[in-house]
């Protein structure tokens, strides 16, 4: 088979404000792979990489899709290993869509651990680290977060005279990965045994490194160069090299810290009317689990005389009803007749010192929805009514003044919106969130020097009164994704009106140069792509209401990136 690598003179555009554009390799999902040879697979205790699916992967997957695998082509599975997306398999139907780390021992016995999530967005970069710890066993980390599943198998990989492949499961049809991969590193020690911040490309060679491929050798037409001195080069089959933004180095931002005793922020009584989306980043100071002994509120409106028209986002304790809700994040609404409507997160475990993105939505037709880190949770409720005006204040970090229900941790970028911004999986926006036409109130907490009030960053003057909470610096978002907004480019076009109903007009400032126009949905799906050289209109009658991203590319550079809202 002819081994070729095609070098693309193409800079992949992106909607992110990042300086981390990096050479990566991409696989067509049909027959592309990189052969690392048979000498590379012995003594491995950590396998890590960045990956980006070209198409969304979920529980509907019908075949395994391998990121890395060593396939024993004899009748035995002995000493195989792989990191792959799993279909439903006998005995483990819940495996469908999950990322699986599997090792077979000398006798062909399967040892596996699975990711928490079974849903992976297209065009989003993820970091995976698969670890075989010599005492703690097998562990899997996604974006630096240890997954719940574990296995007590402790043996490193053995030598086997079959090659290790990136992007394929040997030559088994339909098991090829469709997407991009970067910075594959194999190590002979267990590099991770607790949560960590994923290293952005390019990964270095360290004393434990067996091999690392940064894929920056895009001029090679036959081999993927090992990015150090060990010369473990890989043979390229069909794979192409291109440039993409993988991640950026984390930066500190201002957040608000709560002591869990008596700290809170009072947003007043006029802020909650008509809310359909509440979103924020939060970070518990102590781990929250099913053993929680009292509610811990992130947001709450407490009616001191009854429960009528209350709402809250809070962690549910072990003695709450239903008992299966213990430790879960609960989104609850009460109507004017005190009837309660609640939905719950999938997880009941929240690690200390880890940031999570939360979005609670009341959709006018689909009802109540909860999103954690952009992933729609299973629980739902068909209640469709937004909160009404009351005389009771909305508090951040407390359940009114009820003792022992205060949140202990940090919160950042709290935004209230009058429309349902999300109805399907999305990439959480990193701080600082921006004000949209639907924004009722937005608190970026960047005014941390002020100990009395927190400024409404939307300009709507819905400032909050601070009681004990204090401004601190922390790293909220480790990863940027291709739904972030980019600015500070010379204006070459503008789009209006915004918000829009049916038609939008693209007005070009320079009609002598052809430009590429793209419109994306909030989940990164390409809606419109068109080359233009003059002002023109777009009919959007076929689009649903919600948030979209508009982009102009000229000479390979993004010159306009703008958020648009369809009413």
Coordinates of C-alpha atoms in Angstrom, one line a residue:
X1 CA 0.0 0.0 0.0
X2 CA 1.3 3.4 -0.9
X3 CA 2.1 5.5 2.2
X4 CA 1.4 9.2 1.6
X5 CA 0.7 12.3 3.6
X6 CA -0.9 15.3 1.9
X7 CA 0.1 18.7 3.1
X8 CA -2.8 21.1 2.9
X9 CA -2.1 24.8 2.3
X10 CA -5.1 25.5 4.4
X11 CA -5.4 27.3 7.8
X12 CA -8.5 26.0 9.5
X13 CA -10.5 29.0 10.6
X14 CA -11.8 29.1 14.1
X15 CA -14.1 31.1 16.2
X16 CA -11.7 31.4 19.1
X17 CA -9.4 34.0 20.4
X18 CA -6.3 31.9 20.9
X19 CA -2.7 31.8 20.1
X20 CA -2.5 28.0 20.2
X21 CA -3.0 27.3 16.5
X22 CA -1.1 24.0 16.0
X23 CA -0.4 21.4 13.3
X24 CA -2.5 18.3 13.8
X25 CA -3.4 15.2 11.8
X26 CA -6.8 14.3 10.6
X27 CA -8.3 10.9 9.6
X28 CA -11.2 10.2 7.2
X29 CA -12.8 7.4 9.2
X30 CA -12.6 5.0 6.2
X31 CA -9.0 3.7 5.9
X32 CA -6.6 6.3 7.4
X33 CA -4.2 5.4 10.2
X34 CA -0.7 5.8 11.4
X35 CA 1.4 2.6 12.0
X36 CA 3.7 3.1 15.0
X37 CA 5.3 -0.4 14.7
X38 CA 5.5 -3.3 17.1
X39 CA 8.3 -2.1 19.3
X40 CA 6.4 0.8 20.7
X41 CA 3.8 -1.0 22.8
X42 CA 5.7 -2.5 25.7
X43 CA 5.8 -1.1 29.3
X44 CA 3.2 1.6 28.7
X45 CA 1.4 3.0 31.8
X46 CA 0.1 6.3 30.4
X47 CA -1.4 7.0 27.0
X48 CA -2.6 10.5 26.3
X49 CA -3.6 12.7 23.4
X50 CA -5.9 15.4 22.1
X51 CA -8.7 14.3 19.8
X52 CA -11.5 16.1 17.9
X53 CA -14.4 14.1 16.3
X54 CA -15.4 15.3 12.8
X55 CA -18.9 14.0 13.5
X56 CA -20.7 13.8 16.8
X57 CA -20.4 10.5 18.7
X58 CA -23.2 9.3 20.9
X59 CA -25.0 6.2 22.1
X60 CA -26.2 5.5 18.6
X61 CA -22.7 4.4 17.5
X62 CA -22.8 1.0 15.9
X63 CA -19.1 0.1 15.7
X64 CA -16.0 0.8 17.8
X65 CA -14.0 3.8 16.7
X66 CA -10.3 3.5 17.7
X67 CA -8.1 6.4 18.8
X68 CA -5.2 4.1 19.5
X69 CA -5.2 0.3 19.4
X70 CA -2.9 -2.8 19.2
X71 CA -4.8 -5.6 17.5
X72 CA -3.8 -9.2 18.0
X73 CA -4.9 -10.8 14.7
X74 CA -4.6 -14.4 15.9
X75 CA -7.6 -16.1 17.5
X76 CA -6.4 -14.7 20.8
X77 CA -7.0 -11.2 22.2
X78 CA -4.0 -11.6 24.5
X79 CA -2.0 -8.4 25.2
X80 CA -4.2 -6.2 23.0
X81 CA -5.0 -2.7 24.2
X82 CA -7.1 0.2 22.9
X83 CA -8.7 3.5 23.6
X84 CA -11.8 3.6 21.5
X85 CA -15.4 4.7 21.4
X86 CA -17.6 1.8 22.2
X87 CA -20.9 0.6 20.8
X88 CA -23.4 -1.3 23.0
X89 CA -21.6 -4.5 23.9
X90 CA -22.9 -7.8 25.5
X91 CA -23.1 -7.4 29.3
X92 CA -22.4 -3.6 29.1
X93 CA -25.3 -2.0 27.2
X94 CA -24.5 1.4 28.8
X95 CA -21.1 1.4 27.1
X96 CA -22.6 2.8 23.9
X97 CA -21.0 6.1 23.0
X98 CA -18.5 6.0 25.9
X99 CA -14.8 6.2 25.5
X100 CA -13.4 2.9 26.6
X101 CA -9.8 2.1 27.8
X102 CA -9.3 -1.7 27.4
X103 CA -6.3 -4.0 28.2
X104 CA -6.2 -7.7 27.7
X105 CA -3.8 -9.8 29.8
X106 CA -1.7 -12.7 28.7
X107 CA -4.7 -15.0 28.9
X108 CA -6.9 -12.7 26.8
X109 CA -9.0 -11.5 29.8
X110 CA -10.6 -8.1 29.2
X111 CA -10.0 -5.3 31.6
X112 CA -11.8 -2.0 30.8
X113 CA -12.8 1.4 32.2
X114 CA -15.3 3.8 30.6
X115 CA -15.8 7.5 30.4
X116 CA -18.7 9.2 32.3
X117 CA -20.1 10.8 29.1
X118 CA -21.5 9.0 26.1
X119 CA -21.8 12.2 24.0
X120 CA -18.9 13.9 22.1
X121 CA -19.5 17.0 20.1
X122 CA -18.2 17.4 16.6
X123 CA -15.4 19.9 16.0
X124 CA -14.5 20.1 19.7
X125 CA -11.1 19.2 21.1
X126 CA -10.9 16.8 24.1
X127 CA -7.9 15.6 26.1
X128 CA -7.8 11.9 27.1
X129 CA -5.3 10.2 29.4
X130 CA -5.5 6.4 30.0
X131 CA -3.4 5.3 33.0
X132 CA -2.4 1.9 34.4
X133 CA -1.3 2.7 38.0
X134 CA 1.0 0.1 39.6
X135 CA -1.2 0.1 42.8
X136 CA -4.4 1.9 42.0
X137 CA -5.1 0.1 38.7
X138 CA -6.7 1.5 35.5
X139 CA -8.0 5.1 35.4
X140 CA -9.4 7.3 32.6
X141 CA -9.2 11.1 32.5
X142 CA -11.2 13.3 30.2
X143 CA -10.0 16.9 30.0
X144 CA -8.1 16.3 33.2
X145 CA -11.0 15.0 35.2
X146 CA -10.9 11.4 36.5
X147 CA -13.8 9.3 35.4
X148 CA -15.9 7.4 37.8
X149 CA -15.2 3.9 36.4
X150 CA -12.1 2.1 37.7
X151 CA -10.4 -1.3 37.3
X152 CA -7.9 -2.9 39.7
X153 CA -5.8 -4.3 36.8
X154 CA -2.2 -3.0 37.5
X155 CA 0.1 -4.6 34.8
X156 CA 1.7 -2.4 32.1
X157 CA 1.5 -3.4 28.5
X158 CA 3.6 -6.3 27.3
X159 CA 5.6 -6.7 24.1
X160 CA 3.7 -8.2 21.2
X161 CA 4.7 -8.6 17.6
X162 CA 1.7 -6.7 16.3
X163 CA 1.8 -2.9 15.5
X164 CA 0.2 -0.1 17.4
X165 CA -2.1 2.0 15.3
X166 CA -3.4 5.6 15.7
X167 CA -6.8 6.1 14.3
X168 CA -7.7 2.5 13.5
X169 CA -8.3 -0.9 15.1
X170 CA -5.8 -2.9 13.0
X171 CA -7.3 -3.1 9.6
X172 CA -10.8 -4.0 10.8
X173 CA -13.4 -2.3 8.6
X174 CA -15.7 0.4 10.1
X175 CA -13.5 0.8 13.2
X176 CA -11.5 3.8 11.9
X177 CA -11.6 7.2 13.7
X178 CA -13.1 10.1 11.8
X179 CA -11.6 13.4 13.1
X180 CA -8.3 15.0 14.2
X181 CA -5.7 13.9 16.7
X182 CA -2.7 15.8 18.1
X183 CA 0.1 15.3 20.6
X184 CA 0.1 11.5 21.3
X185 CA 2.4 10.6 24.2
X186 CA 3.2 7.2 25.6
X187 CA 4.9 7.0 29.0
X188 CA 6.3 4.1 31.1
X189 CA 5.0 5.7 34.4
X190 CA 1.5 6.6 35.7
X191 CA 1.7 10.3 35.1
X192 CA -1.7 11.1 36.6
X193 CA -3.7 9.7 39.6
X194 CA -5.9 12.8 40.4
X195 CA -7.4 15.6 38.4
X196 CA -5.0 17.8 36.5
X197 CA -5.0 20.6 33.9
X198 CA -4.4 19.0 30.5
X199 CA -1.1 20.2 28.9
X200 CA -1.6 22.2 25.7
X201 CA 0.5 21.2 22.6
X202 CA 3.2 20.7 22.2
X203 CA 3.7 17.9 24.7
X204 CA 7.4 17.6 25.7
X205 CA 9.5 14.5 26.1
X206 CA 10.1 13.8 29.8
X207 CA 12.2 11.0 31.5
X208 CA 9.2 8.6 31.4
X209 CA 8.4 9.2 27.8
X210 CA 8.5 6.1 25.5
X211 CA 7.4 8.2 22.5
X212 CA 5.6 11.4 21.7
X213 CA 4.3 12.6 18.3
X214 CA 3.5 16.3 18.0
X215 CA 2.7 15.9 14.3
X216 CA 4.5 19.2 13.5
X217 CA 6.4 17.5 10.7
X218 CA 3.8 18.2 8.0
X219 CA 6.3 18.3 5.2
X220 CA 7.0 14.6 5.5
X221 CA 5.2 12.5 2.9
X222 CA 5.7 9.1 4.5
X223 CA 6.3 9.3 8.2
X224 CA 5.1 10.9 11.4
X225 CA 8.3 12.0 13.1
X226 CA 8.8 11.1 16.8
X227 CA 9.2 14.5 18.5
X228 CA 12.3 13.6 20.4
X229 CA 15.5 11.5 20.0
X230 CA 14.1 8.0 20.3
X231 CA 13.4 7.7 16.6
X232 CA 10.1 5.9 17.0
X233 CA 8.7 7.3 13.8
X234 CA 5.3 6.2 12.5
X235 CA 4.3 5.2 9.0
X236 CA 1.5 7.4 7.6
X237 CA -1.4 5.8 5.6
X238 CA -3.7 8.3 4.0
X239 CA -3.7 10.8 6.9
X240 CA -3.5 14.5 6.1
X241 CA -1.9 17.3 8.1
X242 CA -3.6 20.6 8.7
X243 CA -3.7 23.4 11.3
X244 CA -6.2 23.9 14.0
X245 CA -6.6 25.5 17.4
X246 CA -6.4 22.8 20.1
X247 CA -6.3 24.7 23.4
X248 CA -4.8 27.7 25.1
X249 CA -2.8 28.1 28.3
X250 CA -5.2 28.7 31.2
X251 CA -5.4 32.3 32.5
X252 CA -6.6 33.7 35.7
X253 CA -9.9 35.6 36.0
X254 CA -11.8 37.3 38.8
X255 CA -14.5 35.1 40.5
X256 CA -16.6 35.4 43.6
X257 CA -15.9 33.2 46.6
X258 CA -18.4 32.0 49.2
X259 CA -17.5 30.6 52.6
X260 CA -20.5 28.2 53.0
X261 CA -21.5 29.8 56.3
X262 CA -23.2 33.2 55.7
X263 CA -21.8 34.6 52.4
X264 CA -24.3 35.5 49.7
X265 CA -25.2 38.1 47.1
X266 CA -28.6 39.8 47.0
X267 CA -29.7 40.5 43.4
X268 CA -33.0 42.1 44.5
X269 CA -36.6 41.2 43.8
X270 CA -37.0 42.7 40.3
X271 CA -34.4 40.5 38.5
X272 CA -36.2 37.2 38.2
X273 CA -39.2 38.0 36.1
X274 CA -39.3 36.2 32.8
X275 CA -36.0 34.3 33.2
X276 CA -35.7 31.4 30.7
X277 CA -32.0 30.7 31.0
X278 CA -29.8 30.8 34.1
X279 CA -26.2 30.0 33.5
X280 CA -22.9 30.2 35.5
X281 CA -19.6 28.6 36.2
X282 CA -19.3 27.1 39.7
X283 CA -16.5 25.4 41.7
X284 CA -17.1 23.6 45.0
X285 CA -14.5 24.1 47.7
X286 CA -15.4 20.7 49.1
X287 CA -16.5 17.6 47.3
X288 CA -20.3 17.2 47.0
X289 CA -21.7 13.7 46.9
X290 CA -24.7 11.6 47.8
X291 CA -23.8 11.9 51.5
X292 CA -24.6 15.6 51.5
X293 CA -26.6 16.5 54.7
X294 CA -28.3 19.6 53.6
X295 CA -29.3 21.6 50.5
X296 CA -26.5 23.9 49.1
X297 CA -27.9 26.6 47.0
X298 CA -26.2 28.2 43.9
X299 CA -29.3 30.4 43.1
X300 CA -32.5 30.7 45.0
X301 CA -35.6 32.8 45.4
X302 CA -37.2 32.1 48.8
X303 CA -40.8 32.9 49.6
X304 CA -40.8 33.3 53.4
X305 CA -44.6 32.6 53.7
X306 CA -45.1 29.8 51.2
X307 CA -43.3 28.1 48.3
X308 CA -45.4 29.9 45.7
X309 CA -43.2 31.2 42.7
X310 CA -40.0 30.1 44.3
X311 CA -37.2 28.7 42.2
X312 CA -33.7 27.3 43.0
X313 CA -30.6 25.7 41.6
X314 CA -29.2 23.6 44.5
X315 CA -27.5 20.4 45.4
X316 CA -29.9 17.9 46.9
X317 CA -29.1 16.2 50.3
X318 CA -29.4 12.5 51.2
X319 CA -32.7 13.0 53.1
X320 CA -34.5 14.8 50.2
X321 CA -37.2 13.2 48.1
X322 CA -36.7 11.3 45.9
X323 CA -33.8 9.6 47.6
X324 CA -32.1 9.0 44.2
X325 CA -31.6 12.7 44.0
X326 CA -29.0 12.8 46.8
X327 CA -25.9 14.8 45.7
X328 CA -27.5 15.8 42.4
X329 CA -27.9 19.3 41.2
X330 CA -31.5 20.2 41.2
X331 CA -33.4 22.8 39.2
X332 CA -36.8 23.5 40.8
X333 CA -39.7 25.8 40.0
X334 CA -42.9 26.4 42.0
X335 CA -46.0 27.9 40.4
X336 CA -48.4 30.3 42.0
X337 CA -50.3 27.3 43.4
X338 CA -47.2 25.8 45.2
X339 CA -47.0 22.9 42.7
X340 CA -43.3 21.9 42.4
X341 CA -41.5 21.0 39.1
X342 CA -37.9 19.6 39.3
X343 CA -35.2 18.2 37.1
X344 CA -31.9 16.7 38.2
X345 CA -28.3 16.3 37.0
X346 CA -27.1 12.9 35.8
X347 CA -24.2 13.0 38.3
X348 CA -24.3 13.1 42.1
X349 CA -20.6 13.7 42.5
X350 CA -18.9 17.1 42.2
X351 CA -15.2 17.3 42.7
X352 CA -13.7 20.0 44.9
X353 CA -11.6 22.6 43.1
X354 CA -13.0 21.8 39.7
X355 CA -15.0 24.3 37.6
X356 CA -18.3 23.2 36.1
X357 CA -20.6 25.1 33.7
X358 CA -24.3 25.0 34.5
X359 CA -27.2 26.1 32.3
X360 CA -30.8 25.8 33.5
X361 CA -33.4 26.4 30.7
X362 CA -37.2 26.8 30.6
X363 CA -38.0 26.3 27.0
X364 CA -41.4 27.7 25.9
X365 CA -42.3 24.4 24.2
X366 CA -39.9 21.8 25.3
X367 CA -40.0 22.5 29.0
X368 CA -37.3 22.5 31.7
X369 CA -33.8 21.3 30.8
X370 CA -30.5 21.2 32.6
X371 CA -27.0 21.3 31.0
X372 CA -23.8 20.4 32.8
X373 CA -20.6 21.5 30.9
X374 CA -22.8 21.9 27.8
X375 CA -24.2 18.3 28.0
X376 CA -28.0 18.0 28.2
X377 CA -29.0 16.0 31.3
X378 CA -31.4 13.1 31.1
X379 CA -34.0 14.4 33.5
X380 CA -36.6 16.7 32.0
X381 CA -40.0 18.3 32.9
X382 CA -42.7 19.7 30.6
X383 CA -43.3 22.8 32.7
X384 CA -42.9 25.8 30.3
X385 CA -43.6 28.9 32.4
X386 CA -41.0 31.5 33.2
X387 CA -40.9 32.9 36.8
X388 CA -43.2 35.8 37.5
X389 CA -42.6 39.0 39.5
X390 CA -42.6 38.7 43.3
X391 CA -41.4 40.8 46.2
X392 CA -38.9 38.2 47.2
X393 CA -35.2 38.7 46.5
X394 CA -33.0 36.3 44.4
X395 CA -29.8 35.3 46.2
X396 CA -26.6 33.9 44.9
X397 CA -24.9 31.3 47.2
X398 CA -27.7 31.0 49.7
X399 CA -31.2 29.7 50.3
X400 CA -32.6 33.0 51.6
X401 CA -31.1 33.1 55.2
X402 CA -31.8 29.5 56.0
X403 CA -28.8 28.2 58.0
X404 CA -26.6 25.4 56.6
X405 CA -27.9 25.9 53.0
X406 CA -25.1 28.2 51.9
X407 CA -22.8 27.3 49.0
X408 CA -19.1 26.8 49.8
X409 CA -17.0 27.5 46.8
X410 CA -16.6 30.0 43.9
X411 CA -19.0 31.2 41.2
X412 CA -18.3 33.2 38.0
X413 CA -20.1 34.6 35.0
X414 CA -23.7 34.4 36.1
X415 CA -26.1 35.4 33.4
X416 CA -30.0 35.6 33.3
X417 CA -31.6 35.6 29.9
X418 CA -35.2 36.1 28.8
X419 CA -35.0 33.4 26.1
X420 CA -34.1 29.7 26.2
X421 CA -30.6 30.0 24.8
X422 CA -29.9 26.2 24.7
X423 CA -32.0 23.2 23.7
X424 CA -29.2 20.8 22.6
X425 CA -25.6 20.1 23.6
X426 CA -23.3 23.1 23.3
X427 CA -19.8 24.2 24.1
X428 CA -19.8 26.3 27.3
X429 CA -18.6 29.9 26.8
X430 CA -15.5 30.7 28.8
X431 CA -15.4 33.9 30.8
X432 CA -16.2 36.6 30.3
X433 CA -19.7 36.0 29.1
X434 CA -21.1 38.8 27.0
X435 CA -24.4 40.6 27.1
X436 CA -26.9 39.5 24.4
X437 CA -30.2 41.2 23.4
X438 CA -31.9 38.6 25.7
X439 CA -29.7 39.3 28.7
X440 CA -31.6 40.5 31.8
X441 CA -28.6 40.6 34.1
X442 CA -24.9 39.5 33.8
X443 CA -22.4 39.4 36.6
X444 CA -18.8 38.8 35.5
X445 CA -17.5 39.6 39.0
X446 CA -14.6 41.5 37.6
X447 CA -15.2 44.3 40.0
X448 CA -13.7 42.3 42.9
X449 CA -12.2 45.3 44.6
X450 CA -15.7 46.5 45.4
X451 CA -16.8 44.7 48.7
X452 CA -20.3 46.3 48.7
X453 CA -21.9 45.8 45.3
X454 CA -21.3 43.6 42.3
X455 CA -21.9 45.4 39.0
X456 CA -24.3 44.1 36.4
X457 CA -22.0 43.7 33.4
X458 CA -24.9 43.9 30.9
X459 CA -25.4 47.6 31.6
X460 CA -29.0 47.0 32.8
X461 CA -28.1 48.3 36.2
X462 CA -29.2 45.1 38.1
X463 CA -26.4 45.4 40.6
X464 CA -26.2 43.0 43.5
X465 CA -25.4 43.6 47.1
X466 CA -22.5 41.6 48.5
X467 CA -22.8 40.0 52.0
X468 CA -19.4 38.5 53.0
X469 CA -18.5 37.0 49.6
X470 CA -15.2 38.1 48.3
X471 CA -13.4 38.5 44.9
X472 CA -10.6 36.1 44.2
X473 CA -8.5 35.0 41.2
X474 CA -8.8 31.5 39.7
X475 CA -8.5 29.6 36.5
X476 CA -12.1 28.9 35.3
X477 CA -11.9 27.6 31.7
X478 CA -8.9 25.4 30.6
X479 CA -10.1 24.8 27.1
X480 CA -11.3 27.1 24.4
X481 CA -13.4 25.7 21.6
X482 CA -14.6 26.8 18.2
X483 CA -17.7 28.5 19.5
X484 CA -15.8 31.3 21.2
X485 CA -16.0 34.7 19.8
X486 CA -13.0 36.5 18.2
X487 CA -12.7 40.3 17.8
X488 CA -10.2 43.1 17.2
X489 CA -10.0 42.4 13.5
X490 CA -10.4 45.1 10.8
X491 CA -14.1 45.4 9.9
X492 CA -14.7 44.1 6.4
X493 CA -18.5 43.4 6.7
X494 CA -21.4 44.0 9.0
X495 CA -24.6 42.0 9.5
X496 CA -28.0 43.5 10.5
X497 CA -30.5 43.5 12.0
X498 CA -29.5 41.8 15.2
X499 CA -31.7 40.3 16.6
X500 CA -33.3 39.2 13.3
X501 CA -36.6 37.5 12.4
X502 CA -36.5 36.5 8.7
X503 CA -33.8 38.2 6.6
X504 CA -30.3 39.4 7.5
X505 CA -28.2 41.7 5.3
X506 CA -24.5 41.3 4.9
X507 CA -23.0 44.7 4.0
X508 CA -19.4 44.5 2.7
X509 CA -17.0 47.4 3.1
X510 CA -14.9 46.3 0.1
X511 CA -16.5 44.8 -3.0
X512 CA -13.3 44.3 -4.8
X513 CA -12.2 41.2 -2.8
X514 CA -14.1 37.9 -2.5
X515 CA -14.9 36.8 1.0
X516 CA -16.1 33.6 2.5
X517 CA -19.3 33.9 4.6
X518 CA -20.2 31.2 7.2
X519 CA -23.1 30.9 9.6
X520 CA -23.1 28.4 12.4
X521 CA -25.6 27.1 14.9
X522 CA -24.7 27.4 18.6
X523 CA -23.6 23.7 18.6
X524 CA -21.0 24.4 15.9
X525 CA -23.1 23.1 12.9
X526 CA -22.4 24.8 9.6
X527 CA -25.7 26.3 8.3
X528 CA -24.6 28.6 5.5
X529 CA -21.3 28.8 3.5
X530 CA -21.1 31.2 0.6
X531 CA -18.4 33.1 -1.4
X532 CA -19.5 36.7 -1.9
X533 CA -18.0 39.9 -3.2
X534 CA -20.9 42.3 -2.8
X535 CA -23.7 43.2 -0.3
X536 CA -26.4 40.5 -0.2
X537 CA -29.4 39.2 1.9
X538 CA -29.9 35.8 3.5
X539 CA -33.3 34.4 4.0
X540 CA -33.4 32.7 7.4
X541 CA -37.0 31.5 7.5
X542 CA -35.9 27.9 7.8
X543 CA -33.9 28.6 11.0
X544 CA -35.2 28.0 14.5
X545 CA -35.1 30.8 17.1
X546 CA -31.8 30.9 19.1
X547 CA -28.2 31.9 19.0
X548 CA -26.0 31.8 15.9
X549 CA -22.4 32.7 15.0
X550 CA -21.6 34.7 11.8
X551 CA -18.1 34.8 10.3
X552 CA -16.2 36.4 7.4
X553 CA -13.0 34.9 6.2
X554 CA -10.7 36.9 3.9
X555 CA -7.3 35.7 2.6
X556 CA -7.4 32.9 5.2
X557 CA -8.0 35.2 8.1
X558 CA -11.1 35.8 10.2
X559 CA -12.0 39.4 9.7
X560 CA -15.5 39.4 11.3
X561 CA -16.9 37.1 14.0
X562 CA -20.3 38.0 15.5
X563 CA -23.0 36.4 17.6
X564 CA -26.5 36.7 16.1
X565 CA -29.9 36.1 17.7
X566 CA -33.0 34.9 15.8
X567 CA -36.2 35.8 17.6

